[in-house]
Amino acid sequence: MQPVTSFSGKVVPLPVSDIDTDQIIPARFLKTIEKLGLGENLFNDWRYLPDGGPNPEFVLNQPRAAGGTILLAGDNFGCGSSREHAPWALLGFGFRAVISTSFADIFRNNCLKNGLLPVAVDEATLAELFEAASSDEGLELTVDLASQTLTLPSGRGVSFPIDDFSKQCLLEGGDQLSYIQQRMPAISAYESQSAEALNTLA
Amino acid sequence: MPRYAVKTARALIRDAPEPEAPAPAWARLELVRKPRTLYEKVWDSHVVTHEPGAPAVLYIDLHLVHEVTSPQAFQGLRDRGIKVRRPDRTQATMDHSIPTQNQALPIMDPIAAKQVQQLRINCREFDVPLADLGDESQGIVHVIGPELGLTRPGITVVCGDSHTSTHGAFGALAFGIGTTEVEHVLATQCLLQRRSKTCEVRFAGRVADGVVAKDLILALIAEIGIGGGTGQVLEYTGEAIRSLSMEGRMTVCNMSIEGGARAGMVAPDDTTYEFLADKPTVPRGAEWDAAVERWRRLPSDEGAVYDRTVEIDAAGLEPMITWGTNPGMGVRVSQPVPEPNGNPSVRKALDYMRLEPGKPLIGQPVDVVFIGSCTNSRMTDLRQAASLLQGRKVDPRVRMMVVPGSERIRAQAEAEGLADIFRAAGADWRQAGCSMCIAMNGDQLGSGQYCVSTSNRNFEGRQGKGGRTFLASPLTAAAAAVEGSVADPRRYL
Ligand code: SF4
């Protein structure tokens, strides 16, 4: 994973609440055994018409989405299925952060493991951002992970929550698996003393 | 959180006071004696280490694997040159992308065939036991865990699948994870986790006839909303839960995730032990007795404090059905389609569903009825549906599919004569798999079709692009099959 630091990027607004991971990447695209290549089917069923052509009404097909790196979405983003294909598809399209008022637990976790920043703001801030995005198609925002700050067009900075551990991993491009692996002696000790006996091979 | 206006039950939601600051060292003895919830007990007993500033390293007793969310994880192991640490705590199966008929023949869809083949390769290479197509143990991942006796009280269970919450019915802490975490568990049998908040969901009273487990959980989600459980582990309590079979408890826990919860749990009791006693992998003799002794200490202590409590009047519930495009958009089947009242989510959902506000749902024509999925594909579910269909016919306008959750269930349902009842009624009786719950395998709705489904998600396109889903119980689904339209199953009791 590449380290995540500070970046400025163009905003793509999608003012829909409760966007589930089936919308982000429909199940029929989960038959792949790869992580790459999912960006093409991001929001597939909203993005393409029945004949396969792009739906001009959908924001990802509009000029403003070209080069967009920050997705601005309604409440409770990423609910439903645990598919990590959802952040893979968002990253595949080019997004580096998603702004919403809240994120579903598993989705949030999956984002943090892949360097896609979930930026949770309060309702008033989200409304202000949607306002700004509708009056300015080229709206850009700056996200700074180290200071956990999102800088609004007005210059006002709003902070967003992220736990220190995930933040450190993101800043360093660090790997959570190696953290666990370094605790192998404790894991072995736990296994020999406390773990419930269970055998799937039986 | 948007709320969908129609109240389904008298519910009482209250928040507990903010937790106090952690106890100082001298008070630790006191802390040990503090009454704990079921969740806290399972959590505490699985923390391998918890260092300041980091999440806990949590031990995972059982890891279930399926073909869709595992290939990239196995590839990750290969890239790093590491093995699966505990194949004896890992169980794989095929369920999502497989066909539900002619399973002995090669899979027609080349991409699905490749994915299924990849799981075989991965299991062979990493020594992971696999319930392959044709195996007597094959089935939906959340159906076979309990069936094999691998899901047990007090253990931790994960799977790259959000409905892992199902296993909480046994008093296990069970939750879905992403593929990166699947790799972590394959490599270390551990996960980095933070403690969740706890929420008690008390279903007071006994349900009326015609009201089943699915109705309890649909009523809860309609009440708290699909984000209402975010960050929380739900513990289901109350008379209505105690009187449910294990299968009913699994239905309830299964859909905890549809309320946004991390997991759902039910404290184990004699119903749990009776269910497990004859399962293939459970301990026998004195070891079994010792296990039951341990399990009896799991239920939440008297005086344990939950962060939040939600109370639902189970006795006042009626059969439920969803009308919209998320599982929180549910009403009693006898209620009309709600008015948007300026709520854009409701408006958008009604546009997609092509439903008119204020019109009754009963009588709405349906094209397909689907009975299956990890929510409702077990013997109890099939018996309920069959009891209604016995001696009746599926309306000729309806295509009805019944898909058992596992090969064992298929065999048992055939032996019991349920399959014959379904076939005689005109339904299509299939082999085990996820099927039209996720529509990855060709079992799917056509655009614009309406389906009453016993599965767990009614998201846009979930059962096929452009398909429209009403979620309901097996009883309500069977009633719809007979009438050719949304119907109240209580007419047939
Ligand atoms: S039946 Fe549906 S919800 Fe359950 S595991 Fe399969 S696809 Fe997921």
Coordinates of N, CA, C and O in Angstrom, one line a residue, chain B residues 221-300:
Chain B
I221 N -35.4 -4.0 12.2 CA -34.6 -3.2 11.2 C -35.5 -2.0 10.8 O -35.0 -0.9 10.6
A222 N -36.8 -2.2 10.6 CA -37.7 -1.1 10.2 C -37.7 -0.1 11.3 O -37.8 1.1 11.1
E223 N -37.5 -0.5 12.5 CA -37.5 0.4 13.7 C -36.2 1.2 13.8 O -36.2 2.4 14.0
I224 N -35.0 0.5 13.8 CA -33.8 1.2 14.1 C -33.1 1.7 12.8 O -32.2 2.5 12.9
G225 N -33.5 1.3 11.6 CA -32.9 1.7 10.4 C -31.7 0.9 10.0 O -31.1 0.2 10.9
I226 N -31.3 1.0 8.8 CA -30.2 0.1 8.3 C -28.8 0.6 8.9 O -27.8 -0.2 8.8
G227 N -28.8 1.8 9.4 CA -27.5 2.2 10.1 C -27.6 2.2 11.6 O -26.7 2.6 12.3
G228 N -28.8 1.8 12.1 CA -29.1 1.9 13.5 C -28.2 1.1 14.4 O -28.0 1.4 15.6
G229 N -27.6 0.0 13.9 CA -26.7 -0.8 14.8 C -25.2 -0.6 14.5 O -24.4 -1.3 15.1
T230 N -24.9 0.4 13.8 CA -23.5 0.6 13.4 C -22.6 0.7 14.7 O -22.9 1.4 15.6
G231 N -21.5 0.0 14.7 CA -20.5 0.0 15.8 C -21.0 -0.8 17.0 O -20.3 -0.8 18.0
Q232 N -22.1 -1.5 16.8 CA -22.6 -2.3 18.0 C -22.7 -3.8 17.7 O -22.9 -4.2 16.6
V233 N -22.6 -4.5 18.8 CA -23.0 -5.9 18.8 C -24.3 -6.1 19.5 O -24.5 -5.6 20.6
L234 N -25.3 -6.7 18.8 CA -26.6 -6.8 19.3 C -26.7 -8.1 20.1 O -26.2 -9.1 19.6
E235 N -27.4 -8.1 21.3 CA -27.7 -9.3 21.9 C -29.2 -9.4 22.0 O -29.9 -8.6 22.6
Y236 N -29.8 -10.5 21.4 CA -31.2 -10.6 21.3 C -31.7 -11.4 22.6 O -31.1 -12.5 22.9
T237 N -32.6 -10.8 23.3 CA -33.1 -11.5 24.5 C -34.7 -11.4 24.5 O -35.3 -10.9 23.6
G238 N -35.3 -12.0 25.5 CA -36.7 -11.9 25.6 C -37.4 -13.2 25.3 O -36.8 -14.1 24.6
E239 N -38.6 -13.4 25.7 CA -39.4 -14.6 25.6 C -39.5 -15.0 24.1 O -39.3 -16.2 23.8
A240 N -39.7 -14.1 23.2 CA -39.9 -14.5 21.8 C -38.6 -15.1 21.2 O -38.7 -15.9 20.3
I241 N -37.4 -14.7 21.7 CA -36.2 -15.3 21.2 C -36.0 -16.7 21.9 O -35.6 -17.6 21.2
R242 N -36.2 -16.7 23.2 CA -36.0 -18.0 23.9 C -36.9 -19.1 23.3 O -36.5 -20.2 23.3
S243 N -38.1 -18.7 22.8 CA -39.0 -19.8 22.3 C -38.7 -20.1 20.9 O -39.3 -21.0 20.3
L244 N -37.7 -19.5 20.3 CA -37.4 -19.8 18.9 C -36.5 -21.1 18.8 O -35.7 -21.3 19.7
S245 N -36.6 -21.8 17.7 CA -35.7 -22.9 17.5 C -34.3 -22.3 17.1 O -34.2 -21.1 16.9
M246 N -33.3 -23.1 17.0 CA -31.9 -22.6 16.6 C -32.0 -22.0 15.2 O -31.4 -21.1 14.9
E247 N -32.8 -22.7 14.4 CA -32.9 -22.2 13.0 C -33.5 -20.8 13.0 O -33.1 -19.9 12.3
G248 N -34.6 -20.6 13.8 CA -35.2 -19.2 13.9 C -34.2 -18.2 14.5 O -34.1 -17.1 14.0
R249 N -33.4 -18.6 15.4 CA -32.4 -17.7 16.0 C -31.4 -17.3 14.9 O -30.9 -16.2 14.9
M250 N -31.0 -18.3 14.1 CA -30.1 -18.0 13.0 C -30.7 -17.0 12.0 O -29.9 -16.1 11.6
T251 N -31.9 -17.1 11.8 CA -32.6 -16.2 10.9 C -32.5 -14.7 11.4 O -32.1 -13.8 10.7
V252 N -32.7 -14.6 12.7 CA -32.7 -13.3 13.4 C -31.2 -12.8 13.4 O -31.0 -11.6 12.9
C253 N -30.3 -13.6 13.8 CA -28.9 -13.1 13.9 C -28.3 -12.8 12.5 O -27.6 -11.9 12.3
N254 N -28.8 -13.6 11.5 CA -28.3 -13.4 10.1 C -28.5 -12.0 9.6 O -27.6 -11.4 9.0
M255 N -29.6 -11.4 10.0 CA -29.9 -10.1 9.4 C -29.5 -8.9 10.4 O -29.8 -7.8 10.1
S256 N -28.7 -9.2 11.4 CA -28.2 -8.2 12.3 C -27.4 -7.2 11.4 O -27.5 -6.0 11.7
I257 N -26.7 -7.7 10.4 CA -25.9 -6.8 9.6 C -26.8 -5.8 8.8 O -26.3 -4.7 8.5
E258 N -28.0 -6.2 8.5 CA -28.9 -5.3 7.8 C -29.3 -4.2 8.6 O -29.8 -3.2 8.1
G259 N -29.1 -4.3 9.9 CA -29.3 -3.1 10.8 C -28.0 -2.4 11.0 O -27.9 -1.5 11.9
G260 N -27.0 -2.8 10.3 CA -25.7 -2.1 10.4 C -24.8 -2.7 11.5 O -23.7 -2.2 11.7
A261 N -25.3 -3.6 12.3 CA -24.6 -4.1 13.5 C -23.4 -4.9 13.1 O -23.4 -5.6 12.0
R262 N -22.4 -4.9 13.9 CA -21.2 -5.7 13.7 C -21.5 -7.2 13.8 O -21.0 -8.0 13.1
A263 N -22.3 -7.5 14.8 CA -22.7 -8.9 15.0 C -24.0 -9.0 15.8 O -24.4 -8.0 16.3
G264 N -24.6 -10.1 15.8 CA -25.8 -10.4 16.7 C -25.6 -11.6 17.4 O -24.9 -12.5 17.0
M265 N -26.1 -11.7 18.7 CA -25.8 -12.9 19.5 C -27.1 -13.3 20.3 O -27.9 -12.4 20.6
V266 N -27.2 -14.6 20.5 CA -28.2 -15.1 21.4 C -27.5 -16.0 22.5 O -26.6 -16.8 22.1
A267 N -27.8 -15.8 23.7 CA -27.1 -16.6 24.8 C -27.5 -18.1 24.6 O -28.7 -18.4 24.3
P268 N -26.6 -19.0 24.7 CA -26.9 -20.4 24.6 C -27.8 -20.9 25.7 O -27.7 -20.4 26.8
D269 N -28.6 -21.9 25.4 CA -29.4 -22.6 26.4 C -29.7 -24.0 26.0 O -29.0 -24.5 25.0
D270 N -30.6 -24.7 26.6 CA -30.8 -26.1 26.2 C -31.1 -26.3 24.8 O -30.8 -27.3 24.2
T271 N -31.9 -25.4 24.2 CA -32.2 -25.5 22.8 C -30.9 -25.6 21.9 O -30.8 -26.3 21.0
T272 N -29.9 -24.8 22.3 CA -28.6 -24.7 21.6 C -27.9 -26.1 21.8 O -27.4 -26.7 20.8
Y273 N -27.9 -26.6 23.0 CA -27.1 -27.8 23.3 C -27.8 -29.0 22.6 O -27.1 -29.9 22.1
E274 N -29.1 -29.0 22.6 CA -29.8 -30.1 21.9 C -29.5 -30.1 20.4 O -29.4 -31.2 19.8
F275 N -29.5 -28.9 19.9 CA -29.2 -28.8 18.4 C -27.8 -29.4 18.1 O -27.6 -30.1 17.1
L276 N -26.9 -29.0 19.0 CA -25.5 -29.4 18.7 C -25.2 -30.8 19.0 O -24.3 -31.4 18.4
A277 N -25.9 -31.4 19.9 CA -25.5 -32.7 20.5 C -25.1 -33.8 19.4 O -24.2 -34.6 19.6
D278 N -25.9 -33.9 18.3 CA -25.6 -35.0 17.4 C -24.9 -34.5 16.2 O -24.8 -35.2 15.2
K279 N -24.3 -33.3 16.2 CA -23.6 -32.8 15.0 C -22.2 -33.5 14.9 O -21.6 -33.8 15.9
P280 N -21.7 -33.7 13.6 CA -20.6 -34.6 13.4 C -19.3 -34.2 14.1 O -18.6 -35.1 14.5
T281 N -19.0 -32.9 14.3 CA -17.6 -32.6 14.8 C -17.6 -32.3 16.3 O -16.5 -31.9 16.8
V282 N -18.7 -32.3 17.0 CA -18.7 -31.9 18.4 C -18.0 -32.9 19.3 O -18.0 -34.1 19.0
P283 N -17.5 -32.5 20.4 CA -16.9 -33.5 21.4 C -17.9 -34.4 21.9 O -19.1 -34.1 21.9
R284 N -17.5 -35.6 22.3 CA -18.4 -36.6 22.8 C -18.1 -36.9 24.3 O -17.0 -36.6 24.8
G285 N -19.0 -37.6 24.9 CA -18.8 -38.1 26.3 C -18.5 -37.0 27.3 O -19.1 -36.0 27.4
A286 N -17.4 -37.3 28.1 CA -17.1 -36.4 29.2 C -16.7 -35.0 28.6 O -16.9 -34.0 29.3
E287 N -16.0 -35.0 27.4 CA -15.6 -33.8 26.9 C -16.9 -32.9 26.5 O -16.8 -31.7 26.6
W288 N -17.9 -33.6 26.1 CA -19.1 -32.9 25.7 C -19.7 -32.3 27.0 O -20.1 -31.1 27.1
D289 N -19.8 -33.1 28.1 CA -20.3 -32.6 29.4 C -19.5 -31.4 29.8 O -20.1 -30.4 30.3
A290 N -18.2 -31.4 29.7 CA -17.4 -30.3 30.2 C -17.6 -29.1 29.3 O -17.7 -27.9 29.8
A291 N -17.8 -29.3 28.0 CA -18.1 -28.2 27.2 C -19.4 -27.5 27.6 O -19.5 -26.3 27.7
V292 N -20.5 -28.3 27.8 CA -21.8 -27.7 28.2 C -21.6 -27.0 29.5 O -22.2 -25.9 29.6
E293 N -20.9 -27.5 30.4 CA -20.6 -26.8 31.7 C -20.0 -25.4 31.4 O -20.5 -24.4 32.0
R294 N -19.0 -25.3 30.5 CA -18.4 -24.1 30.2 C -19.4 -23.1 29.5 O -19.5 -21.9 29.8
W295 N -20.2 -23.7 28.6 CA -21.1 -22.9 27.8 C -22.2 -22.3 28.8 O -22.7 -21.2 28.5
R296 N -22.5 -23.0 29.8 CA -23.6 -22.5 30.7 C -23.2 -21.2 31.5 O -24.0 -20.5 32.0
R297 N -21.9 -21.0 31.4 CA -21.4 -19.7 32.1 C -21.4 -18.5 31.2 O -21.1 -17.4 31.6
L298 N -21.8 -18.7 29.9 CA -21.7 -17.6 28.9 C -22.8 -16.6 29.0 O -22.5 -15.4 28.7
P299 N -24.0 -16.9 29.3 CA -25.1 -15.9 29.3 C -24.7 -14.6 30.1 O -24.0 -14.7 31.1
S300 N -25.2 -13.5 29.7 CA -24.9 -12.2 30.4 C -25.2 -12.3 31.8 O -26.3 -12.9 32.2

